[in-house]
Coordinates of N, CA and C in Angstrom, one line a residue:
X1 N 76.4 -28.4 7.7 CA 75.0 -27.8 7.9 C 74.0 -28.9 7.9
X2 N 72.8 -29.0 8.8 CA 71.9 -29.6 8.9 C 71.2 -29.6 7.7
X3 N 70.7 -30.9 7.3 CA 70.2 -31.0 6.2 C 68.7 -30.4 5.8
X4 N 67.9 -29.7 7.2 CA 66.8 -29.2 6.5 C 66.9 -28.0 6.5
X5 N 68.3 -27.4 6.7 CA 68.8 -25.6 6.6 C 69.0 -26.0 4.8
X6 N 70.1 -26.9 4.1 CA 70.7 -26.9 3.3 C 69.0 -27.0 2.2
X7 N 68.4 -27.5 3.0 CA 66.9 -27.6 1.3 C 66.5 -26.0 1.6
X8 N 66.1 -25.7 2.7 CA 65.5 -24.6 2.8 C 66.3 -23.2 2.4
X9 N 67.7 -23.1 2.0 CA 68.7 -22.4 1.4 C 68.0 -22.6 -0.4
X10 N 68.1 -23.7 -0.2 CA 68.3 -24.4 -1.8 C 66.6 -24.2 -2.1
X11 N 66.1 -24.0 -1.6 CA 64.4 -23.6 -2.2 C 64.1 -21.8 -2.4
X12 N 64.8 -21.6 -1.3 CA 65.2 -20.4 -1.2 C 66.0 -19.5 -2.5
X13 N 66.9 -20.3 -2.8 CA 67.8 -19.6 -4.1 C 67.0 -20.0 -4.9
X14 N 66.1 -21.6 -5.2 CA 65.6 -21.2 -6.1 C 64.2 -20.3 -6.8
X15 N 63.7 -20.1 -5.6 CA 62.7 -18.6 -5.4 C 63.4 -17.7 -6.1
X16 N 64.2 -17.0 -5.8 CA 65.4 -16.0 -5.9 C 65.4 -16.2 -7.3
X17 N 66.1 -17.5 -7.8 CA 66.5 -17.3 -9.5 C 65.0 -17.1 -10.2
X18 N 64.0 -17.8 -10.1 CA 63.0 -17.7 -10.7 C 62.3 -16.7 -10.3
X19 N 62.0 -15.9 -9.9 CA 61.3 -14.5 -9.4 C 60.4 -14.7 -8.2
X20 N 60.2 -16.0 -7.6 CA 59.1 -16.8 -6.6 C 59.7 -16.2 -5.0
X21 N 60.0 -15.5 -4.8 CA 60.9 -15.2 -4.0 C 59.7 -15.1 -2.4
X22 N 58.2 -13.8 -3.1 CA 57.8 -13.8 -1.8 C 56.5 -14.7 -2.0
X23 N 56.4 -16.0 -2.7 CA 55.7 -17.0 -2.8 C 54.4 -17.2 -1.3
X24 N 55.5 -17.9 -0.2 CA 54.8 -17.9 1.2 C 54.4 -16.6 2.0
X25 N 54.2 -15.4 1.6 CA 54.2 -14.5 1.7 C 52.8 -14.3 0.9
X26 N 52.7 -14.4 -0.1 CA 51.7 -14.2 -1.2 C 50.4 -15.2 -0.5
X27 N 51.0 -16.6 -0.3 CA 50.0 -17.3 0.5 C 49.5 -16.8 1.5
X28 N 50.1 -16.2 2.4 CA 49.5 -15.8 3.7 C 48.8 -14.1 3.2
X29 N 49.0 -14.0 2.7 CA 48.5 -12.2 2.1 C 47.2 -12.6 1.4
X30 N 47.2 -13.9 0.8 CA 45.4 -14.0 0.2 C 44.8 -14.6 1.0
X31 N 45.6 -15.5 2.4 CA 44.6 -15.5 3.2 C 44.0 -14.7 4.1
X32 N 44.7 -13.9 4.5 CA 44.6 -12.2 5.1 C 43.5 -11.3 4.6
X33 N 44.2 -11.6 3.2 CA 42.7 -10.6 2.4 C 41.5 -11.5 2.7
X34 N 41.5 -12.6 2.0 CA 39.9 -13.1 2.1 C 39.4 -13.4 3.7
X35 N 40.0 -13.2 4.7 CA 39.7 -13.1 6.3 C 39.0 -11.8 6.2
X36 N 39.5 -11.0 6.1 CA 39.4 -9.5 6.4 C 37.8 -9.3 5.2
X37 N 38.0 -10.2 3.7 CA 36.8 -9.4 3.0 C 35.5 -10.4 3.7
X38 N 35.6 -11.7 4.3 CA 34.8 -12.4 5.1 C 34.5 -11.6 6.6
X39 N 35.1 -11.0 6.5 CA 34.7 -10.2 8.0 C 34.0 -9.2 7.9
X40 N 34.2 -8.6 6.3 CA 33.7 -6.9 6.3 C 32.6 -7.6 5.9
X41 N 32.6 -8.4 4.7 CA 31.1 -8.6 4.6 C 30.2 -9.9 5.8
X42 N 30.0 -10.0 6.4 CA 30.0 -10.5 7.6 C 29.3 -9.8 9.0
X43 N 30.5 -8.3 8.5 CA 29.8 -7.5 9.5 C 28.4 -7.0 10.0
X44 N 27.8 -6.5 8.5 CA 26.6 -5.9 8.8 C 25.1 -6.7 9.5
X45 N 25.4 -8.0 9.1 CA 24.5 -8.9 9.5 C 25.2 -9.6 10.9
X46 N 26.1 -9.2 11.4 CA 26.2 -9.6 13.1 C 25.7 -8.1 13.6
X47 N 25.8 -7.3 13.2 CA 25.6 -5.9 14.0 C 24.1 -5.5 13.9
X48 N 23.2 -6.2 12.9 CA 21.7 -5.9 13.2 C 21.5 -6.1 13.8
X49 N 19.7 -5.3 14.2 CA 19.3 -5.2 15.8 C 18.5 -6.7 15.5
X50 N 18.5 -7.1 16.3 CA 17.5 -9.0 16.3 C 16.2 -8.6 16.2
X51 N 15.5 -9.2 15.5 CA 14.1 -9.4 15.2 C 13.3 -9.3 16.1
X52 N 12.0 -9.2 16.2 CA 11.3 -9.2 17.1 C 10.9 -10.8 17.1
X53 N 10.9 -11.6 18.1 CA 10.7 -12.8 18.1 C 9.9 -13.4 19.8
X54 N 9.7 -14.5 19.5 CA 9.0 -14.8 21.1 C 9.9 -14.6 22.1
X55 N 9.6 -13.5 23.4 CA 10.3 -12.7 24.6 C 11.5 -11.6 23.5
X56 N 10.3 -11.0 23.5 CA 11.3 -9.8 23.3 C 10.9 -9.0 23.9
X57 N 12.0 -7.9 24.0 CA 12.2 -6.8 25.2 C 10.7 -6.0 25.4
X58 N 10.4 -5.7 26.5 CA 8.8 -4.5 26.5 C 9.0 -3.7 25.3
X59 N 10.1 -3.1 25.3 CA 9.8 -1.9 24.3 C 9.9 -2.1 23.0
X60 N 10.5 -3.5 22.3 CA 10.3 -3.9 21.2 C 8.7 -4.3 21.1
X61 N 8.2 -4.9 22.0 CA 7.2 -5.7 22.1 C 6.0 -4.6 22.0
X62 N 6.0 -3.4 22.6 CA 5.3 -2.3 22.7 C 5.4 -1.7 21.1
X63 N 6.2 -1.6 20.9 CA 6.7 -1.2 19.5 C 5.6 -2.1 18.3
X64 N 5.6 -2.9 18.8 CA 4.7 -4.3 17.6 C 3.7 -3.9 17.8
X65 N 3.2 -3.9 19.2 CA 1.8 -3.9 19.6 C 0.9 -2.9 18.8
X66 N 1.8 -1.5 19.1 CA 1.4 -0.5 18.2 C 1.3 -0.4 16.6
X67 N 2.3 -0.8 16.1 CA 2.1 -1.4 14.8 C 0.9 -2.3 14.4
X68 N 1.0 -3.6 15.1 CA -0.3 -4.1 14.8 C -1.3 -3.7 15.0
X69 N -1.4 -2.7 16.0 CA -2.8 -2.5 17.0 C -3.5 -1.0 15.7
X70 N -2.5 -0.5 14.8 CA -3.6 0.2 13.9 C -3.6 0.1 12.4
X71 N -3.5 -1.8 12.3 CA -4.4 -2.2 11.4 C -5.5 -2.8 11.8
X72 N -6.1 -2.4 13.3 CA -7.4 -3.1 13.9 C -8.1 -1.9 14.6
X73 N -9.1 -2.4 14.3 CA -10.3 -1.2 14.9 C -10.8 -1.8 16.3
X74 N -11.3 -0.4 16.9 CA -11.8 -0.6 18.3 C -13.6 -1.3 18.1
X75 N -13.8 -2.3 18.8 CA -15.0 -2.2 18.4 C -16.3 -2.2 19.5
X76 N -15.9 -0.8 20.4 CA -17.0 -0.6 21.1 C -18.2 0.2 20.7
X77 N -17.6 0.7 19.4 CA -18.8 1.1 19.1 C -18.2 2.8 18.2
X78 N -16.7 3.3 18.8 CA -16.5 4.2 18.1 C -15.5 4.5 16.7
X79 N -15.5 3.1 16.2 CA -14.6 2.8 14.9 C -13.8 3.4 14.8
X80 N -12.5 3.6 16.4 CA -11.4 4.2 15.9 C -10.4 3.1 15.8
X81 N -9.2 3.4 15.8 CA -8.3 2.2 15.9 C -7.9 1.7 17.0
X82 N -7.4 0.5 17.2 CA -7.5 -0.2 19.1 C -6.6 0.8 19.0
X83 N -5.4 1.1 18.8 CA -4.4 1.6 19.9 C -4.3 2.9 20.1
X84 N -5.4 3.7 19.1 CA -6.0 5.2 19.9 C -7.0 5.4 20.0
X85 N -7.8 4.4 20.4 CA -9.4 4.6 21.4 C -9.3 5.5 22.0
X86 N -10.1 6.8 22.1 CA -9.5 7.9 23.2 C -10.9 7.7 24.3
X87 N -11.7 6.9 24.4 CA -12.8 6.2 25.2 C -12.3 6.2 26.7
X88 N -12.4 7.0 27.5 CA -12.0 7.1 29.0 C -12.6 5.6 29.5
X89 N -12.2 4.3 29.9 CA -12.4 3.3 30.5 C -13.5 2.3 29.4
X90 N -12.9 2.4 28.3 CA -13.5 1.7 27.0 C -13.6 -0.1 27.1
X91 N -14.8 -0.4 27.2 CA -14.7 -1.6 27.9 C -14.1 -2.6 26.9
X92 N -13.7 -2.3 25.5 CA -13.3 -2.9 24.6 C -11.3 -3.0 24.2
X93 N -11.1 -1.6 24.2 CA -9.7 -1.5 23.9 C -8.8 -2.0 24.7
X94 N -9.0 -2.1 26.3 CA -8.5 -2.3 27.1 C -7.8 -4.3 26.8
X95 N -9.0 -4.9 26.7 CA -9.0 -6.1 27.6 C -8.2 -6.7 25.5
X96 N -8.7 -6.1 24.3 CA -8.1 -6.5 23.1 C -6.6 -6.0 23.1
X97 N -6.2 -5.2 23.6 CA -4.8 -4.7 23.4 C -4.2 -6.3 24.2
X98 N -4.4 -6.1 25.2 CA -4.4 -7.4 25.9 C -4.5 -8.7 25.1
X99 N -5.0 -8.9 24.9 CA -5.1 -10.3 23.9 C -3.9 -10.1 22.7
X100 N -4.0 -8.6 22.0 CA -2.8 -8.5 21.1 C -1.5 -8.3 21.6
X101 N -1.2 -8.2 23.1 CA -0.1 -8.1 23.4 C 0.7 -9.8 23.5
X102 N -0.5 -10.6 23.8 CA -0.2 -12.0 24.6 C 0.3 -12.5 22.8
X103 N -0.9 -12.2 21.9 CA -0.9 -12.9 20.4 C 0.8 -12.5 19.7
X104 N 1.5 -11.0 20.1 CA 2.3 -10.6 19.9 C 3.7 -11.3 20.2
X105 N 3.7 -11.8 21.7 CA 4.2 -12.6 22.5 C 4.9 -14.0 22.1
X106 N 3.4 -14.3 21.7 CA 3.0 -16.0 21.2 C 3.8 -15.9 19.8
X107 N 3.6 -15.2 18.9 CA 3.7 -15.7 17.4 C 5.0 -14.3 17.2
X108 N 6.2 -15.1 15.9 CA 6.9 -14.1 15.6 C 6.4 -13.4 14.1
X109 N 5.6 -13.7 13.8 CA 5.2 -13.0 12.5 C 3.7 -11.6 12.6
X110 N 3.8 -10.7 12.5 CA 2.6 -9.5 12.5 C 1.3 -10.3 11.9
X111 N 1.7 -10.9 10.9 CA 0.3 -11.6 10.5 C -0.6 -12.4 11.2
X112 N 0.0 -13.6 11.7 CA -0.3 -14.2 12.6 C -0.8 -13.7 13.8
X113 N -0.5 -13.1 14.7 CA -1.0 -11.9 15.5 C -2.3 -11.7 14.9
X114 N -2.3 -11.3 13.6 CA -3.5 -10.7 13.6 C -4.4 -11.5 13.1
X115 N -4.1 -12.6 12.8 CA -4.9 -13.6 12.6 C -5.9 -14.3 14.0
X116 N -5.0 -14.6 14.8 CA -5.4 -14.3 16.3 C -6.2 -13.7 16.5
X117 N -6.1 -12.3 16.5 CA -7.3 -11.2 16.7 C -8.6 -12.0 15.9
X118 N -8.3 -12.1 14.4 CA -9.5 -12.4 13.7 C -10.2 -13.5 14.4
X119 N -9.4 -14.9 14.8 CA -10.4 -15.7 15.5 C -10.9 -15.5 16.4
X120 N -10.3 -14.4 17.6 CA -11.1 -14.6 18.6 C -12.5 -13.3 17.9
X121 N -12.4 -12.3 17.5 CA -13.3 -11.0 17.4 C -14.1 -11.1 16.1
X122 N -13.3 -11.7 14.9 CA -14.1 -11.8 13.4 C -13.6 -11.0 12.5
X123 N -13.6 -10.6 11.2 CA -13.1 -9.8 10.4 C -13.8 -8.2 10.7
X124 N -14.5 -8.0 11.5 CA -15.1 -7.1 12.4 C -13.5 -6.0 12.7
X125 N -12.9 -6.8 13.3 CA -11.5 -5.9 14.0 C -10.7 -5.4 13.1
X126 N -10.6 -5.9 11.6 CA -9.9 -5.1 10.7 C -10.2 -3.8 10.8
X127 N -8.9 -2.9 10.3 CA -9.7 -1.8 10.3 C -9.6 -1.8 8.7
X128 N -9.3 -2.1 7.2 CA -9.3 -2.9 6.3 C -9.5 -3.7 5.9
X129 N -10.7 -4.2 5.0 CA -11.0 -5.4 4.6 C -9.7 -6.4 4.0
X130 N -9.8 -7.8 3.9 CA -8.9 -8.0 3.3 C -9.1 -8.1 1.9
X131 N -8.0 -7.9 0.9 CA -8.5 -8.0 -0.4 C -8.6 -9.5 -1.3
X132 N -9.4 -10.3 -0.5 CA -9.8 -11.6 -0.9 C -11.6 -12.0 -1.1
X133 N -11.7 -12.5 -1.9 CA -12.8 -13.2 -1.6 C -14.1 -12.0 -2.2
X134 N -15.0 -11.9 -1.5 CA -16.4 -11.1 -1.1 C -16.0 -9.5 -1.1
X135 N -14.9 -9.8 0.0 CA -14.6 -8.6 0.7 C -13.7 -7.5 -0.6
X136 N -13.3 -8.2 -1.6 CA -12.8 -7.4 -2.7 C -13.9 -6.7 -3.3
X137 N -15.0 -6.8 -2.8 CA -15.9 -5.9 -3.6 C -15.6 -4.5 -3.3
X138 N -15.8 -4.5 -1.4 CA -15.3 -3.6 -1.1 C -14.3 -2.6 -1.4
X139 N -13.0 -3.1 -2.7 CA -12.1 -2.2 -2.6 C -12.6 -2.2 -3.8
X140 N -13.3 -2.6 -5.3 CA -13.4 -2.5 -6.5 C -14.6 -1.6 -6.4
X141 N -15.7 -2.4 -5.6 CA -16.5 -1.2 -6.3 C -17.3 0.0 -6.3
X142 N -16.2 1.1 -5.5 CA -16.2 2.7 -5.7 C -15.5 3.3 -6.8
X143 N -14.1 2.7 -7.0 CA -13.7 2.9 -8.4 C -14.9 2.5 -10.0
X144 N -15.1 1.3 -9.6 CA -16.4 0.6 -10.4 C -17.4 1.3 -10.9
X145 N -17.9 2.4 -9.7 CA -18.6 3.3 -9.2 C -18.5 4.6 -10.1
X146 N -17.6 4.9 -9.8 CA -16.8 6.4 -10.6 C -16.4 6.5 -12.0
X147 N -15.6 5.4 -12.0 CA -15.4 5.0 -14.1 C -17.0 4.9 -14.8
X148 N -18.1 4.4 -13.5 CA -19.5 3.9 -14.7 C -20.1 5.7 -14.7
X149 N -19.8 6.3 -13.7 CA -20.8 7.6 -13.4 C -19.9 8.8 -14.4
X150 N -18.6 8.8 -14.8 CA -18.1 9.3 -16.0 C -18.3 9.0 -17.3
X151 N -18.6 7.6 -17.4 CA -18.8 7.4 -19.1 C -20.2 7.6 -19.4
X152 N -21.4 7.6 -18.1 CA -22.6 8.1 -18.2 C -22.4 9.6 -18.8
X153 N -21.5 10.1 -17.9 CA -21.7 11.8 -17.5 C -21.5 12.3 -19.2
X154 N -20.5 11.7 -19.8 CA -19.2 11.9 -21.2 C -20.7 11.7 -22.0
X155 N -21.3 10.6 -21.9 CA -22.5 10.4 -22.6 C -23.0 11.1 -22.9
X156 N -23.9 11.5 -22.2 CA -25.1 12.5 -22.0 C -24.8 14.0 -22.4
X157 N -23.1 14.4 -22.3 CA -22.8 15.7 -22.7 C -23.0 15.7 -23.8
X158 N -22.3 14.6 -24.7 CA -22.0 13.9 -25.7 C -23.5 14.1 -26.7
X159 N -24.5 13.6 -26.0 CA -25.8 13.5 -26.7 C -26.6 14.9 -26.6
X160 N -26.4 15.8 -25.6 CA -26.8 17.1 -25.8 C -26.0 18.2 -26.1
X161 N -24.8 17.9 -26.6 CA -24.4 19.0 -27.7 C -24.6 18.5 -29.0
X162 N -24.4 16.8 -29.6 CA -25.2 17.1 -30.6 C -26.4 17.2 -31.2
X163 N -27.5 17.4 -29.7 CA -28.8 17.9 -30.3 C -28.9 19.2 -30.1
X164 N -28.0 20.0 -29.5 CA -28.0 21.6 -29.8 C -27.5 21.9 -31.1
X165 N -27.0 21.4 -32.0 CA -25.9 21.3 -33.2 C -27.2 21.3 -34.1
X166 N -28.0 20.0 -33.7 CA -28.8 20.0 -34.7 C -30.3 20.7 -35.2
X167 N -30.4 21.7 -33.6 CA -31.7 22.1 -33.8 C -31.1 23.6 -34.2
X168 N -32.0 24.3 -35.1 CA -31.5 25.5 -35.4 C -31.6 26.6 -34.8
X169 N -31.0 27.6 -34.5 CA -31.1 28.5 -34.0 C -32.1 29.6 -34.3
X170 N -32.5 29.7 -35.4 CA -33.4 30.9 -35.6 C -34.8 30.5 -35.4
X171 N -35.8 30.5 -35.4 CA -37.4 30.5 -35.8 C -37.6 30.0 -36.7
X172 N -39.1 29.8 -36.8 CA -39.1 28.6 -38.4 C -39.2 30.4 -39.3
X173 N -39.3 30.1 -40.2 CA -39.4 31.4 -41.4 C -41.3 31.6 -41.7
X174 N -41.7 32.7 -41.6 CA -43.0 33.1 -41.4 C -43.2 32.7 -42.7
X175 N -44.6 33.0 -43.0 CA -44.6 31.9 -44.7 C -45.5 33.4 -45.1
X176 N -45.6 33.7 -46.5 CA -45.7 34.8 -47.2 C -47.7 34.4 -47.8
X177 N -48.3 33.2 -47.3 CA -49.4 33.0 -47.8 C -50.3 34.1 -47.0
X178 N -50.7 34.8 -47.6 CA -51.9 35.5 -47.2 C -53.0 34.8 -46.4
X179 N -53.6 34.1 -46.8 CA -54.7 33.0 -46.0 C -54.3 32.8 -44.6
X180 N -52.8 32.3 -44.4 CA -52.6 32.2 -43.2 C -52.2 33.5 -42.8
X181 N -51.8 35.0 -42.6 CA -51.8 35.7 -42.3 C -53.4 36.3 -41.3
X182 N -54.0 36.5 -42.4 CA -55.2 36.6 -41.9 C -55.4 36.0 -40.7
X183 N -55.5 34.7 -41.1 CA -56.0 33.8 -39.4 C -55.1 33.8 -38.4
X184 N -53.9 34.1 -38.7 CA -53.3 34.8 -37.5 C -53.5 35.6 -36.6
X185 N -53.8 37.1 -37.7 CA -53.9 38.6 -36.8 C -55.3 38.4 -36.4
X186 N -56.7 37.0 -36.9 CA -57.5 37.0 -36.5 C -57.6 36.2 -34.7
X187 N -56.7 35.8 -34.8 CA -56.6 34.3 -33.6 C -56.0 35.6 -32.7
X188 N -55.0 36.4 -33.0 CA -54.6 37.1 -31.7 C -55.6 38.2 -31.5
X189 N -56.4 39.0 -32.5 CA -57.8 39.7 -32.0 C -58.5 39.0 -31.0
X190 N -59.1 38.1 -31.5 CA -59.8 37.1 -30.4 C -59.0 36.8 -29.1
X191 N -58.4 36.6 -28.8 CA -56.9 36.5 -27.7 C -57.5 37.7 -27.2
X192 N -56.8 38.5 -27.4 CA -56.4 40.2 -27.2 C -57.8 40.5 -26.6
X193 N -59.1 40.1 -27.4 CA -60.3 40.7 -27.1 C -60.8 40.3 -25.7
X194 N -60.2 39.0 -25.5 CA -60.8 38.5 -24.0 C -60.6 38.8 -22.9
X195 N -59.2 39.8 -22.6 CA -58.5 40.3 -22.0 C -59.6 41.4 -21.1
X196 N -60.1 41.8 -20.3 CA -60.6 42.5 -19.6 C -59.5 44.2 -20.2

């Protein structure tokens, strides 16, 4: 017998006596497995649809435009959003969708796009202030607004039910002195008398 049959018998039986038998077997079965769990997990991120990035398809691209185009306002004058201006030949919406389509184009990030818009038009085209700066007043102070015109409101209830609490309900009590009696029924005679 050829001497690399006689090792490979003899590695062989000794597989066999010690229980190692499907050893190369086992090797190739954990590479099989981790192939296969590298594949499954592997899969879902080859099979996503690709990003919107610079030259992407019209209809991806149309897709963005619209998304960006209604966080920006039209600004010919009827503060609706660029991408439903319903302005029959709107000298505004037309030629900005335009510029957001190109900015769309140009940049892969929505922000940027709309940053674009802002330099060429101004914070004017938001249709949202941003919540920075000045412009946060804008979103604070109606709430600001509302919390101050409730703890007025709570107030004031506050202070006229306890001055109904404290004034009495009945009349003062007539007083039993005679002297004033008199100049009473005398003050309404005189009253009463002038009366035509």
């Amino acid at each position: 017998m050829p001497r690399g049959i006689e090792d490979r018998d003899i590695r062989g039986s000794a597989r066999m006596a010690t229980g190692n038998a499907r050893e190369p077997f086992d090797r190739s079965g954990r590479w099989v497995v981790l192939l296969a769990l590298g594949v499954l997990l592997a899969a879902p991120y080859m099979m996503r649809a690709p990003s919107p990035s610079v030259g992407v398809s019209g209809a991806t691209l149309e897709e963005r435009v619209k998304r960006i185009g209604k966080k920006l306002l039209c600004l010919c004058g009827c503060n609706q959003i660029l991408v439903e201006c319903n302005h029959r030949n709107c000298p505004f919406s037309g030629p900005a969708i335009a510029t957001l389509r190109q900015a769309a184009q140009r940049y892969e990030s929505d922000d940027l796009a709309i940053q674009a818009m802002i330099q060429q038009y101004g914070t004017a085209i938001l249709a949202a202030p941003p919540a920075q700066g000045f412009n946060l007043t804008a979103w604070i102070t109606p709430f600001v607004a509302a919390a101050s015109g409730l703890v007025v409101i709570a107030l004031v209830l506050r202070r006229w039910s306890r001055r109904s609490a404290a004034t009495p309900t009945m009349g003062a009590p007539i007083s039993d002195d005679p002297a004033w009696r008199e100049r009473v029924r005398q003050e309404i005679e005189r009253e009463l008398g002038d009366l035509p």
